[in-house]
XYZ file of C-alpha atoms in Angstrom:
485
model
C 0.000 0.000 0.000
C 1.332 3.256 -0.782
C -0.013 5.877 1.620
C 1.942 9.059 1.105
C 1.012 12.136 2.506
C -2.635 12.628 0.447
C -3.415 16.676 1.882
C -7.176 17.627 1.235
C -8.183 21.399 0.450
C -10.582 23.079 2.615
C -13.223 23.051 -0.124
C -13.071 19.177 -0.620
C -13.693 18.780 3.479
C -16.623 21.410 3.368
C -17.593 19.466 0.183
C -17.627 15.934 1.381
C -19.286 17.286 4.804
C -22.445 18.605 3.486
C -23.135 14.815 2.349
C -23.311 13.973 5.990
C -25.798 17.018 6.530
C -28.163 15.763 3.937
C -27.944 12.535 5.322
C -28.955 13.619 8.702
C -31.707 15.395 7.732
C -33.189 12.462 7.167
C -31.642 10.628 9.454
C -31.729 12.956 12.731
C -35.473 13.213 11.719
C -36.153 9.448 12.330
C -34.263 9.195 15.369
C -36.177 11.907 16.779
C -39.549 11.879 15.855
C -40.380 8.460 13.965
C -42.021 7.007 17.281
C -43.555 10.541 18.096
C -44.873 10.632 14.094
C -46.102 6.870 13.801
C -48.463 6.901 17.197
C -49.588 10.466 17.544
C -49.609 12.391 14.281
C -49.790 9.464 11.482
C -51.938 7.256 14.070
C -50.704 3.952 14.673
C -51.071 1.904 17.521
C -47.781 1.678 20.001
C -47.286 -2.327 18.782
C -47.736 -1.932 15.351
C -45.556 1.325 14.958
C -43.007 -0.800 16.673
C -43.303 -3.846 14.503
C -43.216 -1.784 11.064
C -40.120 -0.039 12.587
C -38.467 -3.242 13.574
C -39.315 -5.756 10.954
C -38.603 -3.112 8.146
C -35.256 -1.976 9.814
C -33.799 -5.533 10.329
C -34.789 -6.267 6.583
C -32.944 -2.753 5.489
C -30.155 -3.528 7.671
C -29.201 -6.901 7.058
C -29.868 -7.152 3.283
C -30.133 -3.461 2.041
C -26.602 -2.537 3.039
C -24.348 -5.784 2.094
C -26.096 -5.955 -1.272
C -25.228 -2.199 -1.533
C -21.776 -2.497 -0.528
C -21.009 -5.462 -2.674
C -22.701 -3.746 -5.537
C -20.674 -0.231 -4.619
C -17.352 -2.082 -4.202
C -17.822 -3.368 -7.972
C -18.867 -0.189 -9.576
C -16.728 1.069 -12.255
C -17.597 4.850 -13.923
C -15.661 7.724 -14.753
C -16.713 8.955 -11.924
C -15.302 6.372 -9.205
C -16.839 3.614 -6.997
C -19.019 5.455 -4.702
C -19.394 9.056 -5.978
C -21.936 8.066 -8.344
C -24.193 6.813 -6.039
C -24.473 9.980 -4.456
C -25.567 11.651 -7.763
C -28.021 8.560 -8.755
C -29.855 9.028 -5.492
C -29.973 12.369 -4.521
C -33.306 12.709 -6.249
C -35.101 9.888 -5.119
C -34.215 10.185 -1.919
C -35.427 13.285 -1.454
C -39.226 12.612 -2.931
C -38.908 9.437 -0.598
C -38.732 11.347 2.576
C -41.141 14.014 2.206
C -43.483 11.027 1.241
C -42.613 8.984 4.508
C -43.772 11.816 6.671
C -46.586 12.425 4.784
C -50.525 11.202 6.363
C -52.602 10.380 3.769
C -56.526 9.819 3.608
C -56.309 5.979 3.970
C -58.323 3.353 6.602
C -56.198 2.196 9.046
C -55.242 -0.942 6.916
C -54.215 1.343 4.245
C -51.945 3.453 6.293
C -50.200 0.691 7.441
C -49.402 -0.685 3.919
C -48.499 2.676 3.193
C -46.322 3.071 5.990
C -44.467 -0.069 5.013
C -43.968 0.763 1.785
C -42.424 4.019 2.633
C -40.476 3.387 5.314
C -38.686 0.257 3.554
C -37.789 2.693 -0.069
C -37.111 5.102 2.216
C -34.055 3.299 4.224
C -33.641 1.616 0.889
C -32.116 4.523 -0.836
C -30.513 5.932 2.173
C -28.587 2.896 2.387
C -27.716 3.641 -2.001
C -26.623 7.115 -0.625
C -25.357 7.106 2.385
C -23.042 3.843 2.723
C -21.297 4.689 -0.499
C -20.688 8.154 1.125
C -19.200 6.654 4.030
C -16.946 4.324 2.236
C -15.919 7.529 -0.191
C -13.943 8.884 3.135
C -11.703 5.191 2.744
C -10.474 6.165 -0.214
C -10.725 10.533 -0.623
C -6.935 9.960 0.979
C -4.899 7.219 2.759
C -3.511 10.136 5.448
C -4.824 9.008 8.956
C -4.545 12.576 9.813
C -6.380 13.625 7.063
C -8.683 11.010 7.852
C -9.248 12.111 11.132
C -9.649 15.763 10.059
C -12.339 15.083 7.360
C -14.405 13.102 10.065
C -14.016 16.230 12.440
C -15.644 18.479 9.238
C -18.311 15.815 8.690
C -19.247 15.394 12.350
C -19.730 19.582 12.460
C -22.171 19.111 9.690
C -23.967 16.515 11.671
C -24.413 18.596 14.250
C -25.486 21.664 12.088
C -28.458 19.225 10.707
C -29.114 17.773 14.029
C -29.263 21.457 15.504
C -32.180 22.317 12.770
C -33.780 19.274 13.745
C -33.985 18.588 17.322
C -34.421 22.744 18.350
C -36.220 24.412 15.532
C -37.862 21.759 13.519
C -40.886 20.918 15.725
C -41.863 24.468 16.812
C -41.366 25.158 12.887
C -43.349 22.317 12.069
C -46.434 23.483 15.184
C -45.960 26.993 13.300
C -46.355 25.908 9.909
C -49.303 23.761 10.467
C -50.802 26.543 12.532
C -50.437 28.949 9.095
C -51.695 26.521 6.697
C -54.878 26.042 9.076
C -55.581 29.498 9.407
C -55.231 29.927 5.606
C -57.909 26.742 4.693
C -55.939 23.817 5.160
C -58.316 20.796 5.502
C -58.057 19.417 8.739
C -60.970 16.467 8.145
C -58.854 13.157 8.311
C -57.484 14.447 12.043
C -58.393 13.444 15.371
C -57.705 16.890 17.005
C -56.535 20.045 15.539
C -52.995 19.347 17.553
C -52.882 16.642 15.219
C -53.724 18.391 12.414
C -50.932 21.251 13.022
C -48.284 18.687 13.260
C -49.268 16.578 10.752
C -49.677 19.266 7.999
C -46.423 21.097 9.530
C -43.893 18.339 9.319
C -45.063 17.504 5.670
C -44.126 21.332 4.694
C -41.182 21.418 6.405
C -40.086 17.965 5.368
C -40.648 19.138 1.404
C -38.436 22.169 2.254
C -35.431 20.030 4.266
C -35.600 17.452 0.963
C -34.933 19.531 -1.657
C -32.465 21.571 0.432
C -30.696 17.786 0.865
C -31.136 16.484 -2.486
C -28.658 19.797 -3.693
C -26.159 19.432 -0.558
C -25.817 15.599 -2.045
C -25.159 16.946 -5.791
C -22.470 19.408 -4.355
C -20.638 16.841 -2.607
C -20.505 14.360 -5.667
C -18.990 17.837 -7.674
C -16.669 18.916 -4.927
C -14.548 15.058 -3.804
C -12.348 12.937 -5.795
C -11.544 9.270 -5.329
C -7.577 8.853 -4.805
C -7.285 5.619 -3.639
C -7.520 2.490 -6.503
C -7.917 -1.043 -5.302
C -5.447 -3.057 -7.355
C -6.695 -5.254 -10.191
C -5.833 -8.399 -8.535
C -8.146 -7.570 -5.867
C -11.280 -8.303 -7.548
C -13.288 -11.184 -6.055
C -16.375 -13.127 -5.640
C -19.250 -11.668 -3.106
C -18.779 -15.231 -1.086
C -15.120 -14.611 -1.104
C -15.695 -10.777 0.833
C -17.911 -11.976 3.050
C -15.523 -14.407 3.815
C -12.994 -12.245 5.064
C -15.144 -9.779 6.259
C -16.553 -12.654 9.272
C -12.628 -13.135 9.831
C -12.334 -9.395 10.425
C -12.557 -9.159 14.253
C -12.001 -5.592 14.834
C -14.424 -5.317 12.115
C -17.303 -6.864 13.933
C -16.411 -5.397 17.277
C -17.310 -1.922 15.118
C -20.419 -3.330 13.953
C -21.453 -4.493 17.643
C -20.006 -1.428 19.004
C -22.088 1.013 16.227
C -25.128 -0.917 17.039
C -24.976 -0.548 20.533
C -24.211 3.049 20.009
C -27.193 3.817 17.758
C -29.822 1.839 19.861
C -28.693 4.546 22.962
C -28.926 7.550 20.512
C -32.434 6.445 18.852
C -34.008 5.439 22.324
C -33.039 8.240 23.894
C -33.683 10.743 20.982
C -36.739 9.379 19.985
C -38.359 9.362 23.891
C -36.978 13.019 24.236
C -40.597 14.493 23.369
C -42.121 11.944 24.963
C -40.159 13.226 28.428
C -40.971 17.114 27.921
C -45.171 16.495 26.871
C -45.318 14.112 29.581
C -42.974 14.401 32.128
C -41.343 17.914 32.654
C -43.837 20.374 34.137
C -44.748 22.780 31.982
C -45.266 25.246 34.640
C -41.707 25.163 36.292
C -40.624 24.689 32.300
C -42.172 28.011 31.698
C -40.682 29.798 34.155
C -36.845 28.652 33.615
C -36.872 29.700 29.495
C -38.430 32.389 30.520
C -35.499 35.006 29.855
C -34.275 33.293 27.142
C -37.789 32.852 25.494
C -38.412 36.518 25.725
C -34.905 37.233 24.052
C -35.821 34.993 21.325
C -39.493 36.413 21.097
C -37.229 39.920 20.715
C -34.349 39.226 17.832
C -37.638 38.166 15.650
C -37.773 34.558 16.018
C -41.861 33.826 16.898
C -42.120 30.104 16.629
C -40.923 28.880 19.959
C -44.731 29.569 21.473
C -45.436 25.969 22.697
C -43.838 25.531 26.246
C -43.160 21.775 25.983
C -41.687 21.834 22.169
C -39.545 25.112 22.640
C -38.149 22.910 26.062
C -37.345 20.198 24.283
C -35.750 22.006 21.426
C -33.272 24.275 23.856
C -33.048 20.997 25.514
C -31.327 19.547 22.425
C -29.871 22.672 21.820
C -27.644 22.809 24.165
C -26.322 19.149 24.218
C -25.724 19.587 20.533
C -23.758 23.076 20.948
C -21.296 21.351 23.391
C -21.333 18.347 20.922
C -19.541 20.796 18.746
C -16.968 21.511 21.265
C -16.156 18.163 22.057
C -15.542 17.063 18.329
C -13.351 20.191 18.293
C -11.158 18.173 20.640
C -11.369 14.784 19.403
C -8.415 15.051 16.749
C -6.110 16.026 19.219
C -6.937 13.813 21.689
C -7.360 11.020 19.388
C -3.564 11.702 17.738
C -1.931 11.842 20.933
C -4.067 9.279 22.837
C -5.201 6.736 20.222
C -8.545 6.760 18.716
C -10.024 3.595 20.844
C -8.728 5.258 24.190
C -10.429 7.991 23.711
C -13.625 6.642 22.341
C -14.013 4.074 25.248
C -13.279 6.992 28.347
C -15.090 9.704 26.585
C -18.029 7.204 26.237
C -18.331 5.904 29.634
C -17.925 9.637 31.482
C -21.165 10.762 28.886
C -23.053 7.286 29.839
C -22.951 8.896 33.677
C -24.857 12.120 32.252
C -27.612 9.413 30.867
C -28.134 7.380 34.007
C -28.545 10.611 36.116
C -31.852 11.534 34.752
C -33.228 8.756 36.484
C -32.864 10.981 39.731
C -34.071 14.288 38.314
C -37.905 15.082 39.379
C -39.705 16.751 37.008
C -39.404 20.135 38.125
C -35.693 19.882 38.382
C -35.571 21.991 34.961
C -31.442 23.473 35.831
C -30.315 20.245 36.158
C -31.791 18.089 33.843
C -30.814 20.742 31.259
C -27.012 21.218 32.874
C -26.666 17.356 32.527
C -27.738 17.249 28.771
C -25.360 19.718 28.158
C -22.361 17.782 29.786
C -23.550 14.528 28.127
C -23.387 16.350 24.567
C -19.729 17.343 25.327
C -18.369 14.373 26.855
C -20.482 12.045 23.650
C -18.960 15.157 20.940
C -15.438 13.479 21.770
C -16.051 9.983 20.539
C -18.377 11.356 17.305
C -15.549 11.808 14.869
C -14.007 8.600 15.992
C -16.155 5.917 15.362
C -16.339 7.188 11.559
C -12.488 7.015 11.678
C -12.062 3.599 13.101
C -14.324 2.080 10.283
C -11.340 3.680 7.345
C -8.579 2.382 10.068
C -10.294 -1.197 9.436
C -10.224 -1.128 5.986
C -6.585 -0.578 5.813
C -6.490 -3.431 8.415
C -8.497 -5.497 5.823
C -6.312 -4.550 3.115
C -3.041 -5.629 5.303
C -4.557 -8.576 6.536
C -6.163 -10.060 4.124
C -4.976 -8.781 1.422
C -8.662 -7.122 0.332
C -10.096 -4.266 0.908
C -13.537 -4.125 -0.014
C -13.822 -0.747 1.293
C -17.789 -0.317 0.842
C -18.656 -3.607 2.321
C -16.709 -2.573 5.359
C -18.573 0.736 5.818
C -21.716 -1.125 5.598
C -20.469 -2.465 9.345
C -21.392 1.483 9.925
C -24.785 1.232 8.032
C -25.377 -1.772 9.020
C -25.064 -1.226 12.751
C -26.829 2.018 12.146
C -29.528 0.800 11.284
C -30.054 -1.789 13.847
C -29.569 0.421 16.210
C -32.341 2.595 14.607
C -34.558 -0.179 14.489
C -34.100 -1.586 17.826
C -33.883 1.720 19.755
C -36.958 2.923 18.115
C -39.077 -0.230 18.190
C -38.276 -0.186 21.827
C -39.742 3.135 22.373
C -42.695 2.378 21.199
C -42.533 -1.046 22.763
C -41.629 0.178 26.090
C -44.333 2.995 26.381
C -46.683 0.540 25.093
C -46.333 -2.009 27.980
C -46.156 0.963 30.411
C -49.408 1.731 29.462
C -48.531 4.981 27.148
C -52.104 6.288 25.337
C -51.685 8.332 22.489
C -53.213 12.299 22.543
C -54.761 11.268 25.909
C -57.123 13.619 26.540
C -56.779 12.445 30.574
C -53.035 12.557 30.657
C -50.725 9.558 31.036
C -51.177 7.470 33.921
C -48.179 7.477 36.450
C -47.270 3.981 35.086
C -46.689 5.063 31.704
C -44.685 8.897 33.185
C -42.329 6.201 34.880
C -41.805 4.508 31.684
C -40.935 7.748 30.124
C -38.198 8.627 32.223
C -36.780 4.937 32.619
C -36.133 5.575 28.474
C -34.571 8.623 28.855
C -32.250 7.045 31.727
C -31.838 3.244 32.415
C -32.853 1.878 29.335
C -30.522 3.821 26.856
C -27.540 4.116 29.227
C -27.296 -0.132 29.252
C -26.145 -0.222 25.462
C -23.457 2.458 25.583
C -21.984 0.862 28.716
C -21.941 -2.175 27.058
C -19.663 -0.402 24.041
C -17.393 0.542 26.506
C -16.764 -2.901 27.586
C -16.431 -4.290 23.943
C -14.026 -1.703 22.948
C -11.454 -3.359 25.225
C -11.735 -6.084 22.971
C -10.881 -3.758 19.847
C -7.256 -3.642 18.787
C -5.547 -2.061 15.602
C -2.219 -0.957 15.939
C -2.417 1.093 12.734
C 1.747 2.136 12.655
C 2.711 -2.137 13.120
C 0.785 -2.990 9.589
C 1.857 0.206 7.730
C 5.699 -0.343 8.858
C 5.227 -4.082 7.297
């Protein structure tokens, strides 16, 4: 392997990163409100919102992104491996996700067919976008500094679209719906007119966030460049890369470790809502955003009016903007550390700031905000490298075994992703379901299903991190012994 010094302008990182912030529009939208949007705006039952998420997500997962990554890793154009599948999807993908989040006019059958059918072209072409993306950073350069410093731009980008979409997308999406309402929206096909605001909101908003995407996705397939050839005496059967790839152990440690990470960050994200409507109270809510409401009510900004959404979007708000600090150091930390040091401390110190909502009371606003914030810095650390790792063990691959099947590898990332997705969200619809969770509960919940709400922004999602901690002991690459070789 030659693996010179491979520097990357400024424009290529910006260029490549904006890939990752379409991507988590979509993406940051599921993890957040998918359980919120099946049960009480599209109106699904609690079980069958968490079967369609979990037996569509498994399918996705475990045959969406090997065929993709076999299919990616054999792609020859003028254009590269896996930079043409950015361009080929950008479209689709973008008509496919205003159309997931959109409630039509069906019976209740009908929705649920249409759900499925959404849902599964929807992680479909995510999986045609997205895991060639990923795999593009393998071979963009062969510099593990560079490497490093491309996952800190991309991570930055994740944040921007995760900002957008955990603090201003739902008061957008209440405000939006309330406009269209006023100005003759049909509101017929909804159960209440909160409904009806949401439901009419996030499809808007959703259009607007897609077509925005789709054109962040065509600059990034204009903007990289593929530097890194496989040899021609790589090629090889699809039996013969999965082959190695089950030999790979640091390459399923990733996978478990990616899953694990992803069930945390969709159980957690997707109850978030769940804890501010149900469990935070409003009153004592009020009162702490107060001064900060009023300053945002002043600058012009007049779409935070809902107490519980504008809570759980500075709630998010914060965590994120220390997210942004902590990737800021995980380059340096990570070059003079190592990469699975840092992951496994930083990891285990931000699994403390989950557990400890499990104490907070529900008027405990300071705190429970002050702990989200030092959970979203401590997490920001390990972000960049996780991303990282997955290049490292291509390389590894490549040393190994000879092979490097780049895109295949990277589908450990999607792969794991979307397990995690599935499982995490299933569960919190599962979870709330057997808690005895109601849907637009006129009555309130029950204190049965409140405790169920907090256990899933606690307990439940702190046991998967911990146990990535533990399996990164297990995880060993000693990049600087293969490259010497």
């Amino acid at each position: 392997m030659n693996y010179i010094s491979q520097r990357l302008s400024i424009k290529e990182k910006v260029g490549y990163s904006l890939g990752d912030l379409s991507a988590n529009l979509v993406f940051q939208s599921l993890i957040t409100f998918l359980a919120w949007y099946y049960t009480n705006i599209y109106g699904l039952n609690e079980n069958d919102a968490a079967w369609i998420i979990f037996l569509v997500g498994v399918i996705a997962a475990c045959l969406f992104n090997p065929i993709i990554g076999a299919l990616a890793d054999r792609t020859k154009s003028r254009w590269g491996k896996f930079r043409p599948w950015i361009l080929w999807t950008a479209v689709p993908l973008g008509v496919i996700s205003v159309l997931a989040f959109t409630t039509p006019d069906f019976s209740y059958s009908g929705k649920v067919i249409y759900a499925v059918v959404t849902y599964t072209l929807l992680l479909l072409l995510y999986a045609g976008s997205n895991l060639p993306y990923s795999a593009l950073s393998g071979v963009i350069t062969g510099d593990m500094k560079e490497r490093n410093s491309i996952s800190s731009y991309r991570f930055v980008a994740v944040m921007i679209a995760q900002f957008f979409v955990q603090v201003l997308m739902l008061p957008l999406v209440i405000h939006v719906g309330k406009i269209k309402i006023a100005n003759g929206a049909s509101i017929d096909i909804y159960g209440n007119i909160e409904q009806a605001q949401q439901a009419i909101g996030i499809e808007s908003v959703m259009t607007w966030m897609a077509v925005i995407g789709t054109i962040l996705l065509i600059i990034t397939f204009f903007t990289t460049k593929e530097r890194i050839v496989p040899k021609e005496e790589e090629s090889s059967s699809v039996k013969e890369d999965f082959s190695y790839l089950i030999k790979n152990i640091p390459w399923i440690i990733i996978l478990s470790v990616t899953t694990l990470i992803f069930i945390t960050l969709s159980m957690r994200g997707g109850s978030a809502l769940f804890y501010f409507k149900n469990y935070v109270i409003e009153e004592n809510l009020s009162e702490f955003l107060a001064p900060l409401l009023s300053f945002i009510n002043d600058i012009g900004i007049e779409f935070f009016n809902d107490i519980p959404s504008a809570g759980f979007g500075i709630f998010n708000g914060g965590g994120i903007i220390f997210m942004i600090l902590g990737i800021s150091l995980s380059k340096p930390l990570a070059d003079r550390f190592g990469k699975r040091n840092i992951f496994g401390l930083f990891l285990f110190i931000s699994t403390l700031f989950i557990l400890i909502f499990y104490f907070f009371k529900g008027d405990q606003i300071a705190l429970i905000f002050i702990s989200q914030i030092l959970h979203g810095f401590f997490y920001g650390i390990t972000i960049p490298l996780l991303w990282a790792m997955i290049a490292d063990v291509a390389d590894y691959s490549e040393w190994k075994f000879y092979k490097r099947a780049t895109a295949l590898i990277f589908s450990a990332m999607m792969v794991g992703l979307k397990l995690g997705l599935t499982i995490g969200s299933s569960l919190v619809t599962q979870i709330l379901s057997s808690y005895g969770y109601v849907a637009n509960s006129e009555l309130g919940q029950s204190s049965e299903a409140i405790l169920g709400t907090k256990l899933l922004v606690s307990v439940y999602p702190a046991i998967p991190f911990l146990l990535g901690v533990v399996l990164l002991f297990f995880y060993e690459i000693n990049l600087l012994q293969f490259f010497d070789n």
